[in-house]
Amino acid sequence: MKGKAIKNIITTVGLPVLFGALIFTLWQTKVLHALFKTDEIILPLPTRIGSIIGDNFTNMLPQIASTLIVALGGLVLGSILGYFIGVAGAVFKKWGMGGL
């Protein structure tokens, strides 16, 4: 059972991380640029993107805050609405019969 758990961890965590590292390395070494026949204006290097974000982070904070407020508000409202629809489906059995 222990070997199966380790294999499960490797396949669910290790392989995606390895794939991400491979894509990042190919991107940073400009192999993706050659593969897709593009330049650094269209597909900037990850280090360049990081430096741009780092340089402009204080200017980005108000936009990040407004995006988070809207996104989290929608998440909360959708969760509450979904809960009440679920309760209505459980209370009124005829309404809940057409579900999954």
mmCIF file with all atom_site columns, N, CA and C in Angstrom, residues 27-28 40 43-50:
data_model
loop_
_atom_site.group_PDB
_atom_site.id
_atom_site.type_symbol
_atom_site.label_atom_id
_atom_site.label_alt_id
_atom_site.label_comp_id
_atom_site.label_asym_id
_atom_site.label_entity_id
_atom_site.label_seq_id
_atom_site.pdbx_PDB_ins_code
_atom_site.Cartn_x
_atom_site.Cartn_y
_atom_site.Cartn_z
_atom_site.occupancy
_atom_site.B_iso_or_equiv
_atom_site.pdbx_formal_charge
_atom_site.auth_seq_id
_atom_site.auth_comp_id
_atom_site.auth_asym_id
_atom_site.auth_atom_id
_atom_site.pdbx_PDB_model_num
ATOM 1  N N  . TRP A 1 27 ? 11.097 27.750 -22.287 1.00 0.00 ? 27 TRP A N  1
ATOM 2  C CA . TRP A 1 27 ? 10.713 29.135 -22.516 1.00 0.00 ? 27 TRP A CA 1
ATOM 3  C C  . TRP A 1 27 ? 11.889 30.063 -22.227 1.00 0.00 ? 27 TRP A C  1
ATOM 4  N N  . GLN A 1 28 ? 12.548 29.859 -21.083 1.00 0.00 ? 28 GLN A N  1
ATOM 5  C CA . GLN A 1 28 ? 13.651 30.734 -20.690 1.00 0.00 ? 28 GLN A CA 1
ATOM 6  C C  . GLN A 1 28 ? 14.844 30.598 -21.628 1.00 0.00 ? 28 GLN A C  1
ATOM 7  N N  . GLU A 1 40 ? 10.766 37.793 -28.834 1.00 0.00 ? 40 GLU A N  1
ATOM 8  C CA . GLU A 1 40 ? 10.576 38.129 -27.425 1.00 0.00 ? 40 GLU A CA 1
ATOM 9  C C  . GLU A 1 40 ? 9.552  39.241 -27.205 1.00 0.00 ? 40 GLU A C  1
ATOM 10 N N  . LEU A 1 43 ? 6.354  36.864 -27.104 1.00 0.00 ? 43 LEU A N  1
ATOM 11 C CA . LEU A 1 43 ? 6.456  35.928 -25.984 1.00 0.00 ? 43 LEU A CA 1
ATOM 12 C C  . LEU A 1 43 ? 7.668  36.303 -25.126 1.00 0.00 ? 43 LEU A C  1
ATOM 13 N N  . PRO A 1 44 ? 7.481  37.256 -24.196 1.00 0.00 ? 44 PRO A N  1
ATOM 14 C CA . PRO A 1 44 ? 8.614  37.685 -23.369 1.00 0.00 ? 44 PRO A CA 1
ATOM 15 C C  . PRO A 1 44 ? 9.117  36.548 -22.479 1.00 0.00 ? 44 PRO A C  1
ATOM 16 N N  . LEU A 1 45 ? 10.383 36.627 -22.127 1.00 0.00 ? 45 LEU A N  1
ATOM 17 C CA . LEU A 1 45 ? 10.964 35.624 -21.243 1.00 0.00 ? 45 LEU A CA 1
ATOM 18 C C  . LEU A 1 45 ? 10.353 35.739 -19.847 1.00 0.00 ? 45 LEU A C  1
ATOM 19 N N  . PRO A 1 46 ? 10.262 34.621 -19.122 1.00 0.00 ? 46 PRO A N  1
ATOM 20 C CA . PRO A 1 46 ? 9.677  34.665 -17.775 1.00 0.00 ? 46 PRO A CA 1
ATOM 21 C C  . PRO A 1 46 ? 10.406 35.624 -16.836 1.00 0.00 ? 46 PRO A C  1
ATOM 22 N N  . THR A 1 47 ? 11.723 35.712 -16.948 1.00 0.00 ? 47 THR A N  1
ATOM 23 C CA . THR A 1 47 ? 12.462 36.638 -16.088 1.00 0.00 ? 47 THR A CA 1
ATOM 24 C C  . THR A 1 47 ? 12.114 38.087 -16.410 1.00 0.00 ? 47 THR A C  1
ATOM 25 N N  . ARG A 1 48 ? 11.868 38.375 -17.676 1.00 0.00 ? 48 ARG A N  1
ATOM 26 C CA . ARG A 1 48 ? 11.464 39.728 -18.079 1.00 0.00 ? 48 ARG A CA 1
ATOM 27 C C  . ARG A 1 48 ? 10.072 40.056 -17.535 1.00 0.00 ? 48 ARG A C  1
ATOM 28 N N  . ILE A 1 49 ? 9.163  39.094 -17.620 1.00 0.00 ? 49 ILE A N  1
ATOM 29 C CA . ILE A 1 49 ? 7.816  39.293 -17.076 1.00 0.00 ? 49 ILE A CA 1
ATOM 30 C C  . ILE A 1 49 ? 7.898  39.541 -15.567 1.00 0.00 ? 49 ILE A C  1
ATOM 31 N N  . GLY A 1 50 ? 8.728  38.758 -14.878 1.00 0.00 ? 50 GLY A N  1
ATOM 32 C CA . GLY A 1 50 ? 8.901  38.934 -13.436 1.00 0.00 ? 50 GLY A CA 1
ATOM 33 C C  . GLY A 1 50 ? 9.464  40.293 -13.078 1.00 0.00 ? 50 GLY A C  1
#
